[in-house]
Amino acid sequence: MSDSNNNLIYILNGPNLNLLGTREVSIYGATTLEDIKNLSTQKASKLGYQCDFRQTNTEGELVDWIQEGGRQAAGIILNAAAYTHTSIAVHDAVAAINVPVIELHLSNIFAREDYRHHSYVSDVSAGVICGFGANGYALAVTALVDLLQQGS
């Protein structure tokens, strides 16, 4: 059983997302991670929620945060970035917690390289949002709040 805060959403971001705005702009857009944090925080606030928004390039730290979110948050939005396609540890962390997780990707991973088509996160997530750029975060916040309000 979670000791979650009923109005707290963790938004966790994996490797290289700190480079948004300058990294492969044709794929990821010109919006920075700080811009996305502001967008997410504003959207959550309008829906009566708070965000704990984080980014790491370290797999173990991301796993720790997922576990922490399972104890502290009502739900998690997870852009595990490359770890989506490589990390059984991230999969196991998501599987081990009892709060809903929305998997998120800025790009449409199914329109990209074959190795990006497989996700270790999808089968243990409540849903997946991909291909909507920075707006995907606002969509994920809305989807997660809807799930939480339905009691999922």
Short mmCIF file of C-alpha atoms in Angstrom, two decimals, residues 1-151:
data_model
loop_
_atom_site.label_atom_id
_atom_site.label_comp_id
_atom_site.label_asym_id
_atom_site.label_seq_id
_atom_site.Cartn_x
_atom_site.Cartn_y
_atom_site.Cartn_z
CA MET A 1 0.00 0.00 0.00
CA SER A 2 1.28 3.44 -0.96
CA ASP A 3 1.62 6.35 1.45
CA SER A 4 1.09 8.58 -1.57
CA ASN A 5 0.31 12.26 -1.52
CA ASN A 6 -3.07 12.47 -3.25
CA ASN A 7 -2.18 15.56 -5.26
CA LEU A 8 1.48 14.93 -6.14
CA ILE A 9 2.61 13.68 -9.55
CA TYR A 10 6.19 12.64 -10.19
CA ILE A 11 7.40 13.47 -13.71
CA LEU A 12 10.62 11.55 -14.26
CA ASN A 13 12.91 12.04 -17.23
CA GLY A 14 15.82 9.87 -18.33
CA PRO A 15 19.10 10.33 -20.16
CA ASN A 16 19.89 13.17 -22.53
CA LEU A 17 16.58 14.97 -21.97
CA ASN A 18 18.59 17.71 -20.26
CA LEU A 19 19.80 18.55 -23.80
CA LEU A 20 16.32 19.29 -25.17
CA GLY A 21 16.20 22.46 -27.22
CA THR A 22 19.61 21.81 -28.74
CA ARG A 23 19.71 18.02 -29.24
CA GLU A 24 18.39 16.74 -32.58
CA VAL A 25 15.89 19.57 -32.89
CA SER A 26 14.38 17.98 -36.01
CA ILE A 27 13.27 15.03 -33.87
CA TYR A 28 12.75 16.49 -30.39
CA GLY A 29 11.91 20.14 -31.15
CA ALA A 30 13.30 23.39 -29.80
CA THR A 31 11.45 23.29 -26.49
CA THR A 32 13.76 22.95 -23.49
CA LEU A 33 13.22 20.65 -20.52
CA GLU A 34 12.69 23.76 -18.38
CA ASP A 35 9.90 24.82 -20.77
CA ILE A 36 8.36 21.36 -20.43
CA LYS A 37 8.63 21.55 -16.64
CA ASN A 38 6.74 24.86 -16.69
CA LEU A 39 4.09 23.50 -19.08
CA SER A 40 3.61 20.38 -16.94
CA THR A 41 3.46 22.31 -13.67
CA GLN A 42 0.90 24.75 -15.05
CA LYS A 43 -1.28 21.96 -16.45
CA ALA A 44 -1.15 19.99 -13.19
CA SER A 45 -1.93 23.10 -11.14
CA LYS A 46 -5.04 23.79 -13.24
CA LEU A 47 -6.16 20.24 -12.43
CA GLY A 48 -5.42 20.57 -8.70
CA TYR A 49 -2.13 18.67 -8.65
CA GLN A 50 1.52 19.46 -7.93
CA CYS A 51 4.52 18.16 -9.86
CA ASP A 52 7.87 16.88 -8.73
CA PHE A 53 9.78 17.17 -12.02
CA ARG A 54 13.21 15.50 -12.31
CA GLN A 55 15.80 14.44 -14.89
CA THR A 56 18.77 12.09 -14.60
CA ASN A 57 21.28 10.49 -16.90
CA THR A 58 21.80 7.65 -14.42
CA GLU A 59 19.77 4.44 -14.57
CA GLY A 60 20.06 3.61 -10.87
CA GLU A 61 18.90 7.07 -9.85
CA LEU A 62 15.88 6.75 -12.14
CA VAL A 63 15.04 3.39 -10.52
CA ASP A 64 15.36 4.98 -7.07
CA TRP A 65 13.00 7.78 -8.08
CA ILE A 66 10.42 5.35 -9.47
CA GLN A 67 10.48 3.46 -6.18
CA GLU A 68 10.22 6.73 -4.23
CA GLY A 69 7.33 7.86 -6.43
CA GLY A 70 5.56 4.61 -5.63
CA ARG A 71 5.64 5.63 -1.97
CA GLN A 72 5.25 9.42 -2.19
CA ALA A 73 3.18 10.28 -5.28
CA ALA A 74 -0.32 9.60 -6.50
CA GLY A 75 1.12 8.63 -9.91
CA ILE A 76 4.13 8.91 -12.19
CA ILE A 77 4.73 10.17 -15.71
CA LEU A 78 7.87 8.47 -16.98
CA ASN A 79 9.95 9.47 -19.98
CA ALA A 80 12.69 6.91 -19.46
CA ALA A 81 14.21 7.92 -22.81
CA ALA A 82 16.76 5.33 -24.01
CA TYR A 83 16.26 3.26 -20.86
CA THR A 84 12.78 2.48 -22.19
CA HIS A 85 14.38 0.21 -24.76
CA THR A 86 17.19 -1.25 -22.65
CA SER A 87 16.39 -1.38 -18.95
CA ILE A 88 14.88 -4.38 -17.27
CA ALA A 89 15.66 -2.57 -13.99
CA VAL A 90 13.30 0.28 -14.96
CA HIS A 91 10.66 -2.30 -15.94
CA ASP A 92 11.00 -4.08 -12.61
CA ALA A 93 10.80 -0.81 -10.65
CA VAL A 94 7.58 0.18 -12.41
CA ALA A 95 6.16 -3.32 -11.90
CA ALA A 96 6.98 -3.17 -8.18
CA ILE A 97 5.00 -0.02 -7.35
CA ASN A 98 1.29 0.44 -6.75
CA VAL A 99 0.61 3.78 -8.40
CA PRO A 100 -0.29 4.33 -12.07
CA VAL A 101 2.54 5.11 -14.47
CA ILE A 102 2.11 6.79 -17.86
CA GLU A 103 4.95 6.03 -20.29
CA LEU A 104 5.83 9.11 -22.34
CA HIS A 105 7.96 9.85 -25.41
CA LEU A 106 8.40 13.13 -27.26
CA SER A 107 8.84 11.41 -30.63
CA ASN A 108 6.80 8.63 -32.17
CA ILE A 109 9.06 5.73 -31.26
CA PHE A 110 7.24 3.48 -33.75
CA ALA A 111 8.22 5.74 -36.67
CA ARG A 112 11.89 5.59 -35.73
CA GLU A 113 14.68 3.00 -35.63
CA ASP A 114 13.60 -0.62 -35.09
CA TYR A 115 15.35 -0.87 -31.73
CA ARG A 116 13.08 1.90 -30.41
CA HIS A 117 9.93 -0.11 -31.21
CA HIS A 118 10.32 -2.30 -28.13
CA SER A 119 9.60 -0.88 -24.70
CA TYR A 120 10.39 -2.56 -21.40
CA VAL A 121 7.99 -0.08 -19.75
CA SER A 122 4.77 -0.40 -21.75
CA ASP A 123 3.53 -3.70 -20.34
CA VAL A 124 3.72 -2.40 -16.77
CA SER A 125 2.31 1.07 -17.51
CA ALA A 126 -1.27 2.30 -17.44
CA GLY A 127 -0.81 3.82 -20.90
CA VAL A 128 1.63 5.23 -23.44
CA ILE A 129 1.75 8.67 -25.04
CA CYS A 130 4.21 9.25 -27.87
CA GLY A 131 4.75 11.49 -30.85
CA PHE A 132 3.20 14.73 -29.60
CA GLY A 133 6.39 16.54 -28.65
CA ALA A 134 6.33 18.74 -25.58
CA ASN A 135 2.52 18.71 -25.65
CA GLY A 136 2.71 15.02 -24.75
CA TYR A 137 3.53 16.07 -21.19
CA ALA A 138 0.29 18.05 -20.88
CA LEU A 139 -1.58 15.11 -22.38
CA ALA A 140 0.09 12.76 -19.90
CA VAL A 141 -0.80 14.98 -16.94
CA THR A 142 -4.43 15.06 -18.09
CA ALA A 143 -4.51 11.29 -18.64
CA LEU A 144 -2.92 10.56 -15.26
CA VAL A 145 -5.28 12.89 -13.40
CA ASP A 146 -8.23 11.22 -15.16
CA LEU A 147 -6.95 7.80 -14.03
CA LEU A 148 -6.44 9.02 -10.48
CA GLN A 149 -9.91 10.55 -10.31
CA GLN A 150 -11.41 7.27 -11.54
CA GLY A 151 -9.65 5.52 -8.68
#
